[in-house]
PDB file of C-alpha atoms in Angstrom:
ATOM      1  CA  GLY A   1      72.562 100.658 182.476  1.00 60.00           C
ATOM      2  CA  GLU A   2      68.939 101.173 181.571  1.00 66.00           C
ATOM      3  CA  ASP A   3      67.996 102.127 178.037  1.00 82.00           C
ATOM      4  CA  VAL A   4      64.459 103.091 177.097  1.00 88.00           C
ATOM      5  CA  GLU A   5      63.162 103.102 173.519  1.00 91.00           C
ATOM      6  CA  GLN A   6      59.933 104.555 172.152  1.00 92.00           C
ATOM      7  CA  SER A   7      58.440 105.069 168.732  1.00 89.00           C
ATOM      8  CA  LEU A   8      58.668 108.759 167.860  1.00 90.00           C
ATOM      9  CA  PHE A   9      55.270 109.568 166.372  1.00 95.00           C
ATOM     10  CA  LEU A  10      51.662 108.426 166.584  1.00 96.00           C
ATOM     11  CA  SER A  11      48.713 109.964 164.795  1.00 97.00           C
ATOM     12  CA  VAL A  12      45.102 109.105 165.648  1.00 97.00           C
ATOM     13  CA  ARG A  13      41.612 110.452 165.081  1.00 97.00           C
ATOM     14  CA  GLU A  14      39.575 111.934 167.891  1.00 97.00           C
ATOM     15  CA  GLY A  15      37.553 109.237 169.628  1.00 97.00           C
ATOM     16  CA  ASP A  16      39.901 106.401 168.674  1.00 97.00           C
ATOM     17  CA  SER A  17      42.177 104.614 171.131  1.00 97.00           C
ATOM     18  CA  SER A  18      45.886 105.440 171.201  1.00 97.00           C
ATOM     19  CA  VAL A  19      48.543 102.932 172.169  1.00 97.00           C
ATOM     20  CA  ILE A  20      52.028 104.197 172.912  1.00 97.00           C
ATOM     21  CA  ASN A  21      54.730 101.562 173.253  1.00 96.00           C
ATOM     22  CA  CYS A  22      58.002 101.485 175.130  1.00 95.00           C
ATOM     23  CA  THR A  23      60.747  98.896 175.560  1.00 94.00           C
ATOM     24  CA  TYR A  24      63.436  98.896 178.206  1.00 89.00           C
ATOM     25  CA  THR A  25      66.585  96.911 178.783  1.00 86.00           C
ATOM     26  CA  ASP A  26      67.060  96.737 182.549  1.00 75.00           C
ATOM     27  CA  SER A  27      64.613  94.883 184.795  1.00 70.00           C
ATOM     28  CA  SER A  28      65.706  96.513 188.023  1.00 72.00           C
ATOM     29  CA  SER A  29      63.205  99.378 187.862  1.00 76.00           C
ATOM     30  CA  THR A  30      60.818  99.106 190.790  1.00 78.00           C
ATOM     31  CA  TYR A  31      58.376 101.431 189.079  1.00 85.00           C
ATOM     32  CA  LEU A  32      57.814 102.391 185.457  1.00 89.00           C
ATOM     33  CA  TYR A  33      56.307 105.764 184.675  1.00 91.00           C
ATOM     34  CA  TRP A  34      54.413 107.607 181.977  1.00 94.00           C
ATOM     35  CA  TYR A  35      54.783 111.389 181.718  1.00 94.00           C
ATOM     36  CA  LYS A  36      53.028 113.860 179.433  1.00 95.00           C
ATOM     37  CA  GLN A  37      54.664 117.041 178.138  1.00 92.00           C
ATOM     38  CA  GLU A  38      52.635 119.734 176.430  1.00 90.00           C
ATOM     39  CA  PRO A  39      54.421 122.327 174.264  1.00 84.00           C
ATOM     40  CA  GLY A  40      56.591 124.650 176.326  1.00 78.00           C
ATOM     41  CA  ALA A  41      55.564 122.987 179.577  1.00 81.00           C
ATOM     42  CA  GLY A  42      57.090 120.707 182.157  1.00 83.00           C
ATOM     43  CA  LEU A  43      56.391 117.034 182.564  1.00 88.00           C
ATOM     44  CA  GLN A  44      53.165 115.909 184.129  1.00 90.00           C
ATOM     45  CA  LEU A  45      53.132 112.503 185.793  1.00 89.00           C
ATOM     46  CA  LEU A  46      50.250 110.591 184.233  1.00 93.00           C
ATOM     47  CA  THR A  47      50.527 107.232 185.868  1.00 92.00           C
ATOM     48  CA  TYR A  48      52.998 104.630 187.018  1.00 90.00           C
ATOM     49  CA  ILE A  49      53.007 100.888 187.509  1.00 91.00           C
ATOM     50  CA  PHE A  50      54.759  98.770 190.093  1.00 88.00           C
ATOM     51  CA  SER A  51      57.067  96.254 188.450  1.00 86.00           C
ATOM     52  CA  ASN A  52      55.235  93.219 189.847  1.00 88.00           C
ATOM     53  CA  MET A  53      51.938  94.273 188.242  1.00 90.00           C
ATOM     54  CA  ASP A  54      50.715  93.377 184.753  1.00 93.00           C
ATOM     55  CA  MET A  55      48.143  96.076 184.315  1.00 95.00           C
ATOM     56  CA  LYS A  56      46.926  99.283 185.868  1.00 95.00           C
ATOM     57  CA  GLN A  57      43.821 101.175 184.858  1.00 95.00           C
ATOM     58  CA  ASP A  58      43.159 104.810 185.707  1.00 92.00           C
ATOM     59  CA  GLN A  59      40.080 106.314 184.029  1.00 94.00           C
ATOM     60  CA  ARG A  60      40.916 106.562 180.292  1.00 96.00           C
ATOM     61  CA  LEU A  61      44.462 105.302 180.815  1.00 96.00           C
ATOM     62  CA  THR A  62      45.530 101.662 180.832  1.00 97.00           C
ATOM     63  CA  VAL A  63      49.121 100.637 181.434  1.00 97.00           C
ATOM     64  CA  LEU A  64      50.254  97.162 180.417  1.00 96.00           C
ATOM     65  CA  LEU A  65      53.564  95.708 181.525  1.00 95.00           C
ATOM     66  CA  ASN A  66      55.106  92.599 179.997  1.00 93.00           C
ATOM     67  CA  LYS A  67      58.171  91.908 182.116  1.00 90.00           C
ATOM     68  CA  LYS A  68      59.249  88.919 180.045  1.00 90.00           C
ATOM     69  CA  ASP A  69      59.467  91.027 176.886  1.00 91.00           C
ATOM     70  CA  LYS A  70      60.443  94.208 178.793  1.00 91.00           C
ATOM     71  CA  HIS A  71      57.588  96.006 177.122  1.00 94.00           C
ATOM     72  CA  LEU A  72      55.433  98.768 178.551  1.00 94.00           C
ATOM     73  CA  SER A  73      52.438 100.353 176.861  1.00 96.00           C
ATOM     74  CA  LEU A  74      50.044 103.190 177.551  1.00 97.00           C
ATOM     75  CA  ARG A  75      46.568 103.012 176.090  1.00 97.00           C
ATOM     76  CA  ILE A  76      44.428 106.147 175.997  1.00 97.00           C
ATOM     77  CA  ALA A  77      40.757 105.413 175.381  1.00 97.00           C
ATOM     78  CA  ASP A  78      38.524 107.892 173.528  1.00 97.00           C
ATOM     79  CA  THR A  79      41.491 110.098 172.602  1.00 97.00           C
ATOM     80  CA  GLN A  80      40.750 113.832 172.600  1.00 96.00           C
ATOM     81  CA  THR A  81      42.513 116.731 170.884  1.00 95.00           C
ATOM     82  CA  GLY A  82      43.678 117.832 174.340  1.00 94.00           C
ATOM     83  CA  ASP A  83      45.674 114.600 174.560  1.00 96.00           C
ATOM     84  CA  SER A  84      48.018 115.854 171.838  1.00 96.00           C
ATOM     85  CA  ALA A  85      51.416 116.049 173.510  1.00 96.00           C
ATOM     86  CA  ILE A  86      54.701 114.200 173.895  1.00 94.00           C
ATOM     87  CA  TYR A  87      54.528 111.103 176.069  1.00 96.00           C
ATOM     88  CA  PHE A  88      57.613 109.820 177.836  1.00 94.00           C
ATOM     89  CA  CYS A  89      58.074 106.477 179.481  1.00 93.00           C
ATOM     90  CA  ALA A  90      60.694 106.264 182.206  1.00 91.00           C
ATOM     91  CA  GLY A  91      62.344 103.636 184.320  1.00 87.00           C
ATOM     92  CA  SER A  92      64.759 103.873 187.191  1.00 78.00           C
ATOM     93  CA  ALA A  93      68.505 103.877 186.797  1.00 67.00           C
ATOM     94  CA  ASN A  94      68.811 102.450 190.286  1.00 66.00           C
ATOM     95  CA  GLN A  95      66.867 100.354 192.772  1.00 61.00           C
ATOM     96  CA  ALA A  96      65.965 103.411 194.817  1.00 64.00           C
ATOM     97  CA  GLY A  97      64.243 104.982 191.828  1.00 65.00           C
ATOM     98  CA  THR A  98      65.978 108.278 192.387  1.00 71.00           C
ATOM     99  CA  ALA A  99      67.381 108.685 188.886  1.00 78.00           C
ATOM    100  CA  LEU A 100      64.923 108.211 186.050  1.00 85.00           C
ATOM    101  CA  ILE A 101      65.903 107.141 182.550  1.00 88.00           C
ATOM    102  CA  PHE A 102      63.588 108.595 179.934  1.00 90.00           C
ATOM    103  CA  GLY A 103      62.835 107.535 176.412  1.00 90.00           C
ATOM    104  CA  LYS A 104      62.997 110.179 173.691  1.00 90.00           C
ATOM    105  CA  GLY A 105      59.246 110.603 173.785  1.00 93.00           C
ATOM    106  CA  THR A 106      56.351 109.770 171.468  1.00 96.00           C
ATOM    107  CA  THR A 107      54.595 112.719 169.858  1.00 95.00           C
ATOM    108  CA  LEU A 108      50.882 111.995 169.801  1.00 97.00           C
ATOM    109  CA  SER A 109      48.882 113.985 167.264  1.00 97.00           C
ATOM    110  CA  VAL A 110      45.097 113.842 167.523  1.00 96.00           C
ATOM    111  CA  SER A 111      43.039 115.080 164.590  1.00 94.00           C
ATOM    112  CA  SER A 112      39.359 115.953 164.757  1.00 89.00           C
TER     113      SER A 112
ATOM    114  CA  ASN B   1      50.035 123.581 197.410  1.00 54.00           C
ATOM    115  CA  ALA B   2      52.052 125.215 194.678  1.00 71.00           C
ATOM    116  CA  GLY B   3      53.893 122.895 192.352  1.00 89.00           C
ATOM    117  CA  VAL B   4      57.602 122.847 191.712  1.00 94.00           C
ATOM    118  CA  MET B   5      58.637 126.399 190.850  1.00 95.00           C
ATOM    119  CA  GLN B   6      61.520 127.107 188.544  1.00 96.00           C
ATOM    120  CA  ASN B   7      62.882 130.470 187.560  1.00 96.00           C
ATOM    121  CA  PRO B   8      63.629 132.039 185.325  1.00 97.00           C
ATOM    122  CA  ARG B   9      61.486 130.336 182.675  1.00 95.00           C
ATOM    123  CA  HIS B  10      63.773 131.603 179.933  1.00 96.00           C
ATOM    124  CA  LEU B  11      67.418 132.613 180.257  1.00 98.00           C
ATOM    125  CA  VAL B  12      69.713 133.969 177.576  1.00 98.00           C
ATOM    126  CA  ARG B  13      73.434 134.043 178.216  1.00 98.00           C
ATOM    127  CA  ARG B  14      76.441 134.911 176.071  1.00 98.00           C
ATOM    128  CA  ARG B  15      79.205 132.369 175.741  1.00 98.00           C
ATOM    129  CA  GLY B  16      81.504 132.541 178.747  1.00 98.00           C
ATOM    130  CA  GLN B  17      78.898 133.932 181.163  1.00 98.00           C
ATOM    131  CA  GLU B  18      77.437 132.131 184.142  1.00 98.00           C
ATOM    132  CA  ALA B  19      73.910 130.728 184.308  1.00 98.00           C
ATOM    133  CA  ARG B  20      72.097 130.232 187.599  1.00 98.00           C
ATOM    134  CA  LEU B  21      68.885 128.241 187.571  1.00 98.00           C
ATOM    135  CA  ARG B  22      66.647 128.106 190.616  1.00 98.00           C
ATOM    136  CA  CYS B  23      64.195 125.493 191.787  1.00 97.00           C
ATOM    137  CA  SER B  24      61.818 125.619 194.731  1.00 97.00           C
ATOM    138  CA  PRO B  25      60.442 122.141 195.488  1.00 95.00           C
ATOM    139  CA  MET B  26      56.876 121.421 196.477  1.00 93.00           C
ATOM    140  CA  LYS B  27      56.036 121.996 200.114  1.00 91.00           C
ATOM    141  CA  GLY B  28      57.141 119.040 202.195  1.00 88.00           C
ATOM    142  CA  HIS B  29      59.490 117.695 199.533  1.00 90.00           C
ATOM    143  CA  SER B  30      63.093 117.397 200.624  1.00 90.00           C
ATOM    144  CA  HIS B  31      64.441 115.628 197.536  1.00 92.00           C
ATOM    145  CA  VAL B  32      65.344 117.557 194.399  1.00 95.00           C
ATOM    146  CA  TYR B  33      66.427 116.259 191.013  1.00 94.00           C
ATOM    147  CA  TRP B  34      67.790 118.124 187.995  1.00 96.00           C
ATOM    148  CA  TYR B  35      67.362 116.892 184.426  1.00 95.00           C
ATOM    149  CA  ARG B  36      68.478 118.304 181.095  1.00 96.00           C
ATOM    150  CA  GLN B  37      66.500 118.006 177.872  1.00 92.00           C
ATOM    151  CA  LEU B  38      68.313 118.670 174.638  1.00 88.00           C
ATOM    152  CA  PRO B  39      66.195 119.485 171.562  1.00 82.00           C
ATOM    153  CA  GLU B  40      64.174 116.461 170.407  1.00 76.00           C
ATOM    154  CA  GLU B  41      65.699 114.287 173.126  1.00 79.00           C
ATOM    155  CA  GLY B  42      64.389 112.719 176.286  1.00 81.00           C
ATOM    156  CA  LEU B  43      65.354 114.015 179.680  1.00 89.00           C
ATOM    157  CA  LYS B  44      68.768 113.068 181.006  1.00 92.00           C
ATOM    158  CA  PHE B  45      69.342 112.784 184.736  1.00 92.00           C
ATOM    159  CA  MET B  46      71.964 115.144 186.103  1.00 95.00           C
ATOM    160  CA  VAL B  47      71.930 115.231 189.891  1.00 95.00           C
ATOM    161  CA  TYR B  48      69.908 114.241 192.956  1.00 93.00           C
ATOM    162  CA  LEU B  49      70.105 116.299 196.111  1.00 94.00           C
ATOM    163  CA  GLN B  50      68.638 116.291 199.583  1.00 92.00           C
ATOM    164  CA  LYS B  51      68.878 119.254 201.894  1.00 89.00           C
ATOM    165  CA  GLU B  52      72.566 120.265 202.083  1.00 89.00           C
ATOM    166  CA  ASN B  53      73.718 117.004 200.482  1.00 93.00           C
ATOM    167  CA  ILE B  54      74.474 115.781 196.980  1.00 94.00           C
ATOM    168  CA  ILE B  55      73.323 112.176 196.865  1.00 91.00           C
ATOM    169  CA  ASP B  56      73.955 111.221 193.237  1.00 91.00           C
ATOM    170  CA  GLU B  57      75.723 113.409 190.701  1.00 93.00           C
ATOM    171  CA  SER B  58      76.472 110.662 188.194  1.00 91.00           C
ATOM    172  CA  GLY B  59      74.832 112.638 185.366  1.00 92.00           C
ATOM    173  CA  MET B  60      76.609 115.923 185.962  1.00 95.00           C
ATOM    174  CA  PRO B  61      79.321 117.007 183.523  1.00 94.00           C
ATOM    175  CA  LYS B  62      82.668 116.952 185.312  1.00 90.00           C
ATOM    176  CA  GLU B  63      83.455 120.610 184.702  1.00 95.00           C
ATOM    177  CA  ARG B  64      81.576 123.901 184.857  1.00 97.00           C
ATOM    178  CA  PHE B  65      78.388 122.432 186.372  1.00 98.00           C
ATOM    179  CA  SER B  66      77.522 122.451 190.050  1.00 97.00           C
ATOM    180  CA  ALA B  67      74.373 122.095 192.120  1.00 97.00           C
ATOM    181  CA  GLU B  68      73.377 122.861 195.654  1.00 96.00           C
ATOM    182  CA  PHE B  69      70.310 122.582 197.848  1.00 96.00           C
ATOM    183  CA  PRO B  70      70.928 124.699 200.947  1.00 93.00           C
ATOM    184  CA  LYS B  71      69.132 124.367 204.243  1.00 90.00           C
ATOM    185  CA  GLU B  72      67.162 127.508 203.430  1.00 91.00           C
ATOM    186  CA  GLY B  73      66.134 128.632 199.968  1.00 93.00           C
ATOM    187  CA  PRO B  74      65.853 127.037 196.566  1.00 96.00           C
ATOM    188  CA  SER B  75      68.085 124.527 194.869  1.00 97.00           C
ATOM    189  CA  ILE B  76      70.516 126.137 192.437  1.00 98.00           C
ATOM    190  CA  LEU B  77      72.019 124.638 189.298  1.00 98.00           C
ATOM    191  CA  ARG B  78      75.016 126.693 188.283  1.00 98.00           C
ATOM    192  CA  ILE B  79      76.733 126.543 184.913  1.00 98.00           C
ATOM    193  CA  GLN B  80      79.970 128.485 184.611  1.00 98.00           C
ATOM    194  CA  GLN B  81      81.448 129.725 181.343  1.00 98.00           C
ATOM    195  CA  VAL B  82      78.483 128.573 179.288  1.00 98.00           C
ATOM    196  CA  VAL B  83      78.964 127.244 175.765  1.00 97.00           C
ATOM    197  CA  ARG B  84      76.462 126.858 172.919  1.00 95.00           C
ATOM    198  CA  GLY B  85      76.112 123.145 173.693  1.00 94.00           C
ATOM    199  CA  ASP B  86      74.636 124.034 177.108  1.00 96.00           C
ATOM    200  CA  SER B  87      71.511 125.385 175.378  1.00 96.00           C
ATOM    201  CA  ALA B  88      68.713 123.134 176.573  1.00 96.00           C
ATOM    202  CA  ALA B  89      65.687 122.958 178.830  1.00 94.00           C
ATOM    203  CA  TYR B  90      66.632 122.244 182.424  1.00 97.00           C
ATOM    204  CA  PHE B  91      63.953 120.617 184.535  1.00 95.00           C
ATOM    205  CA  CYS B  92      63.798 120.284 188.260  1.00 95.00           C
ATOM    206  CA  ALA B  93      61.694 117.681 190.041  1.00 93.00           C
ATOM    207  CA  SER B  94      60.980 117.064 193.687  1.00 93.00           C
ATOM    208  CA  SER B  95      59.672 114.224 195.787  1.00 89.00           C
ATOM    209  CA  PRO B  96      58.846 113.717 199.454  1.00 85.00           C
ATOM    210  CA  PRO B  97      61.012 111.483 201.645  1.00 81.00           C
ATOM    211  CA  GLY B  98      60.478 107.790 201.045  1.00 73.00           C
ATOM    212  CA  LYS B  99      58.637 108.278 197.766  1.00 72.00           C
ATOM    213  CA  THR B 100      59.980 107.911 194.245  1.00 68.00           C
ATOM    214  CA  GLU B 101      57.102 109.725 192.566  1.00 77.00           C
ATOM    215  CA  ALA B 102      58.691 112.900 191.227  1.00 85.00           C
ATOM    216  CA  PHE B 103      56.835 116.079 190.295  1.00 89.00           C
ATOM    217  CA  PHE B 104      58.395 118.288 187.661  1.00 91.00           C
ATOM    218  CA  GLY B 105      58.603 122.034 187.280  1.00 93.00           C
ATOM    219  CA  GLN B 106      57.967 123.824 184.004  1.00 91.00           C
ATOM    220  CA  GLY B 107      61.641 124.072 183.235  1.00 94.00           C
ATOM    221  CA  THR B 108      64.147 126.794 182.466  1.00 96.00           C
ATOM    222  CA  ARG B 109      65.017 127.174 178.809  1.00 95.00           C
ATOM    223  CA  LEU B 110      68.625 128.269 178.529  1.00 97.00           C
ATOM    224  CA  THR B 111      69.834 129.769 175.281  1.00 97.00           C
ATOM    225  CA  VAL B 112      73.515 130.497 174.852  1.00 97.00           C
ATOM    226  CA  VAL B 113      74.290 133.014 172.122  1.00 97.00           C
TER     227      VAL B 113
END
């Protein structure tokens, strides 16, 4: 089955770019997702990428997908203190995409 | 359009009691998913339901846990005879038919004392 790995912590200064990395084991995910979780809150879908794409840009967010290396990254440009949160990448456990497999999350800390 | 609504937000139960967690999906969404998040862990898939049907329960513990999504009313995740190890945040997500993009509720934090 799918296994998703992420680095646990990332610390950046306000205004810098943040890059959060994720590796996965199973290539059957049709979509790969990035979610954001603020303290005590639910998960907010940030963006997702179709598995046949290499890159997707959405305002300050850039998702890069390297299918050969099974590597997914999320770049946040001009990181703000409000971006401090836990970021989860997720893939599908099945072709239908109805059961997501989450990494353990990367805690992003932004200092001013 | 209100988001996915879960209640209660916090639930405290003594060992051996029952916990009932409710989830109202977004308007127009007929697919509901339940996930469990243990402290400092990622979310683990539990069950996927459509109206009146359990589609995939491969992540549900074999005993004490059950889920339903009736024709009318919210989806319910029921945990019987709770134990300390059930303490976790339980998240519900919903999606419309034909879409895999899931929207999450704010979760119910269950504490078993």
